[in-house]
């Protein structure tokens, strides 16, 4: 217990130190929200990765999908690395950085408002961001609670929620985006080291990698081929594909992810960040899902009834880890805290900046000084953290982590992915098409949450429903754009001129032919 507590004390001390060190970078809006648009490739790549992978991935997704698909769940991590990191940086990175700077937008809703010349879109987008980030945040605490109760059986879970919420709030309020980015880098290193050590320790309990794989091949499931859990695509390839799409392509429409591209320093840094982010995702996401794939080897500890572990899917990973040495359990706690706090800091900064810059400034309050905007964002960080913590303290009323994530990711990606992607590349995209997509995406996901039993059996899963909404948006936006009035050509050309900056260089040869 003493070892675990000491590790937490050191971890929290470092986080707080970074927060107060970065106060000088958070005196104005640009510095507080974007780090002055001068964040290097390593910090940006790690900030992207640690915001991507949280306790939701390590506890909820790895446990549930490892149980369902076996070692084939590793494909989810590979998809996260290739689609969610590599292609996201290649397709979105440079264009997002240039256009967001050209439009002077600091948030995704502000981007929509200026790109499509519609203040209404900015307001609608900011409301969607605020509403659907709440279940995401609650799921972070829920995942952490499972491991916390396993590591500290004598300490109430509410203590963990309150401490995590307060300390995250302190360093984000003090240092803004730069503090978040530096802490994300530190937390990312912890995640990489931790996941490697944990995988090695867990597999050693069943005879190493080969022994664990052979044992997994002997696990039988009614209706599945023999050895399905140790096979290449697992017992349900189609279900696996839906999870890969939502958790990989879905990040393209998540505001807390895309805004990382706003802050990177230069185009050269984008190329470096692409490689770093992809490698990080392969190790962390691939490692988490690979570890979860061996969950069925611990059925004896899980008291399985009718195919469901006691305590649900979220209990699988904690049971796999509870027999590890105390030092390793301490590493796991710090690992999951790192993943949770990095994502929480990103979410609260995104939410507070959206409410301040997109809803209050210019609408509820016509004139706001830089100082007042930063102060308002800090106040909303406190409000958002308090609300999310209160929800998390009622954890018995929360659903499975994966379902909560499915609702949040499905709604945000369903509403924003297509409008954002087409907005960067296609001049013909109209504000009407964007609004229609917002309405369809939000309505379908809310209906899925409230009236799930009335949906077709394949779409009752928030994950499957989120994938359908997201892909549907890629069709809705171009179709509606083509049948609605064209945007002002001159204004659109001016917006896209950020990609056509011309420079004059000296010719290498003075004499021409």
CSV table of C-alpha atoms in Angstrom, one decimal, residues 317-495:
chain,number,residue,atom,x,y,z
A,317,UNK,CA,-9.3,-6.3,-16.9
A,318,UNK,CA,-9.2,-5.7,-13.1
A,319,UNK,CA,-9.6,-9.4,-12.5
A,320,UNK,CA,-6.7,-10.2,-14.9
A,321,UNK,CA,-4.5,-7.8,-13.0
A,322,UNK,CA,-5.4,-8.4,-9.3
A,323,UNK,CA,-2.8,-11.1,-8.8
A,324,UNK,CA,0.1,-9.0,-10.1
A,325,UNK,CA,2.9,-7.8,-7.6
A,326,UNK,CA,2.1,-4.6,-5.7
A,327,UNK,CA,4.7,-2.6,-7.6
A,328,UNK,CA,3.1,-3.6,-11.0
A,329,UNK,CA,-0.4,-2.8,-9.6
A,330,UNK,CA,1.0,0.6,-8.7
A,331,UNK,CA,2.2,1.0,-12.2
A,332,UNK,CA,-1.2,0.0,-13.6
A,333,UNK,CA,-2.9,2.6,-11.4
A,334,UNK,CA,-0.5,5.3,-12.5
A,335,UNK,CA,-1.0,4.1,-16.1
A,336,UNK,CA,-4.8,4.4,-15.9
A,337,UNK,CA,-4.7,7.6,-14.0
A,338,UNK,CA,-2.4,9.0,-16.8
A,339,UNK,CA,-4.7,7.9,-19.5
A,340,UNK,CA,-7.8,9.2,-17.7
A,341,UNK,CA,-6.4,12.6,-16.6
A,342,UNK,CA,-4.9,13.3,-20.0
A,343,UNK,CA,-8.3,12.7,-21.7
A,344,UNK,CA,-10.2,14.5,-19.0
A,345,UNK,CA,-8.0,17.6,-19.3
A,346,UNK,CA,-8.5,17.6,-23.1
A,347,UNK,CA,-12.3,17.2,-22.7
A,348,UNK,CA,-12.7,20.0,-20.1
A,349,UNK,CA,-10.5,22.4,-22.1
A,350,UNK,CA,-12.5,21.7,-25.3
A,351,UNK,CA,-15.8,22.1,-23.6
A,352,UNK,CA,-14.9,25.3,-21.7
A,353,UNK,CA,-13.4,27.0,-24.7
A,354,UNK,CA,-16.4,26.0,-26.8
A,355,UNK,CA,-18.9,27.5,-24.3
A,356,UNK,CA,-16.9,30.7,-23.8
A,357,UNK,CA,-15.8,31.4,-27.4
A,358,UNK,CA,-18.7,30.0,-29.3
A,359,UNK,CA,-21.8,30.5,-27.1
A,360,UNK,CA,-21.1,33.4,-24.7
A,361,UNK,CA,-18.7,35.7,-26.6
A,362,UNK,CA,-20.5,37.8,-29.1
A,363,UNK,CA,-23.9,36.3,-28.3
A,364,UNK,CA,-24.7,36.5,-24.6
A,365,UNK,CA,-21.9,39.0,-23.9
A,366,UNK,CA,-21.2,41.3,-26.9
A,367,UNK,CA,-17.8,42.5,-25.8
A,368,UNK,CA,-15.3,40.4,-23.8
A,369,UNK,CA,-11.7,41.3,-23.2
A,370,UNK,CA,-9.0,38.7,-23.5
A,371,UNK,CA,-8.6,38.6,-19.8
A,372,UNK,CA,-12.3,38.1,-19.2
A,373,UNK,CA,-12.5,35.3,-21.8
A,374,UNK,CA,-9.6,33.4,-20.1
A,375,UNK,CA,-11.3,33.8,-16.7
A,376,UNK,CA,-14.6,32.6,-18.1
A,377,UNK,CA,-13.0,29.5,-19.5
A,378,UNK,CA,-11.3,28.8,-16.2
A,379,UNK,CA,-14.7,29.0,-14.5
A,380,UNK,CA,-16.3,26.7,-16.9
A,381,UNK,CA,-13.5,24.2,-16.4
A,382,UNK,CA,-14.5,24.0,-12.8
A,383,UNK,CA,-18.2,23.7,-13.7
A,384,UNK,CA,-17.6,20.9,-16.2
A,385,UNK,CA,-15.3,18.9,-13.8
A,386,UNK,CA,-17.8,19.2,-11.0
A,387,UNK,CA,-20.7,18.1,-13.2
A,388,UNK,CA,-18.8,15.1,-14.5
A,389,UNK,CA,-17.6,14.1,-11.1
A,390,UNK,CA,-21.1,14.2,-9.6
A,391,UNK,CA,-22.3,12.0,-12.5
A,392,UNK,CA,-19.4,9.6,-11.9
A,393,UNK,CA,-20.2,9.4,-8.2
A,394,UNK,CA,-23.5,7.8,-9.2
A,395,UNK,CA,-21.6,5.1,-11.0
A,396,UNK,CA,-24.2,2.4,-10.2
A,397,UNK,CA,-26.6,4.1,-12.6
A,398,UNK,CA,-24.1,4.2,-15.4
A,399,UNK,CA,-24.1,1.7,-18.2
A,400,UNK,CA,-21.2,-0.3,-19.6
A,401,UNK,CA,-18.2,1.9,-20.5
A,402,UNK,CA,-18.3,0.8,-24.1
A,403,UNK,CA,-22.0,1.8,-24.5
A,404,UNK,CA,-21.4,5.2,-23.0
A,405,UNK,CA,-18.4,5.7,-25.3
A,406,UNK,CA,-20.5,4.5,-28.3
A,407,UNK,CA,-23.2,7.2,-27.7
A,408,UNK,CA,-20.6,10.0,-27.3
A,409,UNK,CA,-18.4,9.0,-30.2
A,410,UNK,CA,-21.3,8.1,-32.4
A,411,UNK,CA,-23.0,11.5,-31.9
A,412,UNK,CA,-19.9,13.7,-32.2
A,413,UNK,CA,-18.4,11.8,-35.2
A,414,UNK,CA,-21.8,11.4,-36.8
A,415,UNK,CA,-22.5,15.2,-36.6
A,416,UNK,CA,-19.0,16.6,-37.3
A,417,UNK,CA,-16.9,14.2,-39.4
A,418,UNK,CA,-18.4,14.7,-42.8
A,419,UNK,CA,-18.9,18.5,-42.4
A,420,UNK,CA,-15.3,18.9,-41.2
A,421,UNK,CA,-13.8,16.7,-43.9
A,422,UNK,CA,-15.7,18.2,-46.8
A,423,UNK,CA,-15.1,21.7,-45.4
A,424,UNK,CA,-11.4,21.2,-45.7
A,425,UNK,CA,-11.5,19.8,-49.2
A,426,UNK,CA,-14.7,20.6,-51.1
A,427,UNK,CA,-15.7,24.2,-51.9
A,428,UNK,CA,-19.2,23.3,-52.9
A,429,UNK,CA,-20.2,22.2,-49.4
A,430,UNK,CA,-23.2,24.2,-48.1
A,431,UNK,CA,-24.2,25.3,-44.6
A,432,UNK,CA,-27.7,23.7,-45.2
A,433,UNK,CA,-26.0,20.3,-45.7
A,434,UNK,CA,-24.0,20.8,-42.6
A,435,UNK,CA,-27.1,21.7,-40.5
A,436,UNK,CA,-29.0,18.7,-41.9
A,437,UNK,CA,-26.2,16.4,-40.9
A,438,UNK,CA,-26.0,17.9,-37.4
A,439,UNK,CA,-29.8,17.2,-36.9
A,440,UNK,CA,-29.7,13.7,-38.3
A,441,UNK,CA,-26.6,12.7,-36.3
A,442,UNK,CA,-27.8,14.0,-33.0
A,443,UNK,CA,-31.4,12.9,-33.4
A,444,UNK,CA,-30.5,9.3,-34.3
A,445,UNK,CA,-28.0,8.9,-31.4
A,446,UNK,CA,-30.4,10.4,-28.8
A,447,UNK,CA,-33.2,8.1,-30.1
A,448,UNK,CA,-30.9,5.1,-29.8
A,449,UNK,CA,-30.2,6.1,-26.2
A,450,UNK,CA,-33.8,6.6,-25.3
A,451,UNK,CA,-35.7,4.1,-27.5
A,452,UNK,CA,-33.0,1.4,-28.1
A,453,UNK,CA,-35.5,-1.5,-28.1
A,454,UNK,CA,-37.4,-0.1,-31.1
A,455,UNK,CA,-34.2,-0.1,-33.3
A,456,UNK,CA,-33.4,-3.0,-35.6
A,457,UNK,CA,-31.4,-5.6,-33.7
A,458,UNK,CA,-28.2,-4.8,-35.5
A,459,UNK,CA,-28.5,-1.1,-34.6
A,460,UNK,CA,-29.4,-1.5,-30.9
A,461,UNK,CA,-25.7,-1.4,-30.1
A,462,UNK,CA,-24.6,2.3,-29.8
A,463,UNK,CA,-21.4,1.3,-31.5
A,464,UNK,CA,-23.1,-0.1,-34.6
A,465,UNK,CA,-25.6,2.8,-34.7
A,466,UNK,CA,-22.7,5.3,-34.4
A,467,UNK,CA,-20.9,3.8,-37.3
A,468,UNK,CA,-24.0,4.0,-39.5
A,469,UNK,CA,-24.7,7.6,-38.6
A,470,UNK,CA,-21.0,8.5,-39.2
A,471,UNK,CA,-21.0,6.8,-42.7
A,472,UNK,CA,-24.4,8.2,-43.5
A,473,UNK,CA,-23.0,11.7,-43.0
A,474,UNK,CA,-20.5,11.1,-45.8
A,475,UNK,CA,-23.5,10.7,-48.1
A,476,UNK,CA,-25.9,13.3,-46.6
A,477,UNK,CA,-23.5,16.3,-46.9
A,478,UNK,CA,-22.6,16.0,-50.6
A,479,UNK,CA,-26.1,15.1,-51.7
A,480,UNK,CA,-27.8,18.0,-49.8
A,481,UNK,CA,-25.0,20.3,-50.9
A,482,UNK,CA,-25.7,19.5,-54.6
A,483,UNK,CA,-29.4,20.3,-54.3
A,484,UNK,CA,-29.1,23.5,-52.2
A,485,UNK,CA,-27.9,26.9,-53.2
A,486,UNK,CA,-24.2,27.3,-53.9
A,487,UNK,CA,-22.1,29.2,-51.3
A,488,UNK,CA,-20.7,32.6,-52.3
A,489,UNK,CA,-17.9,31.8,-54.7
A,490,UNK,CA,-15.7,34.8,-53.9
A,491,UNK,CA,-15.9,34.2,-50.1
A,492,UNK,CA,-15.1,30.5,-50.5
A,493,UNK,CA,-12.1,31.2,-52.7
A,494,UNK,CA,-10.9,33.6,-50.1
A,495,UNK,CA,-11.2,30.9,-47.4
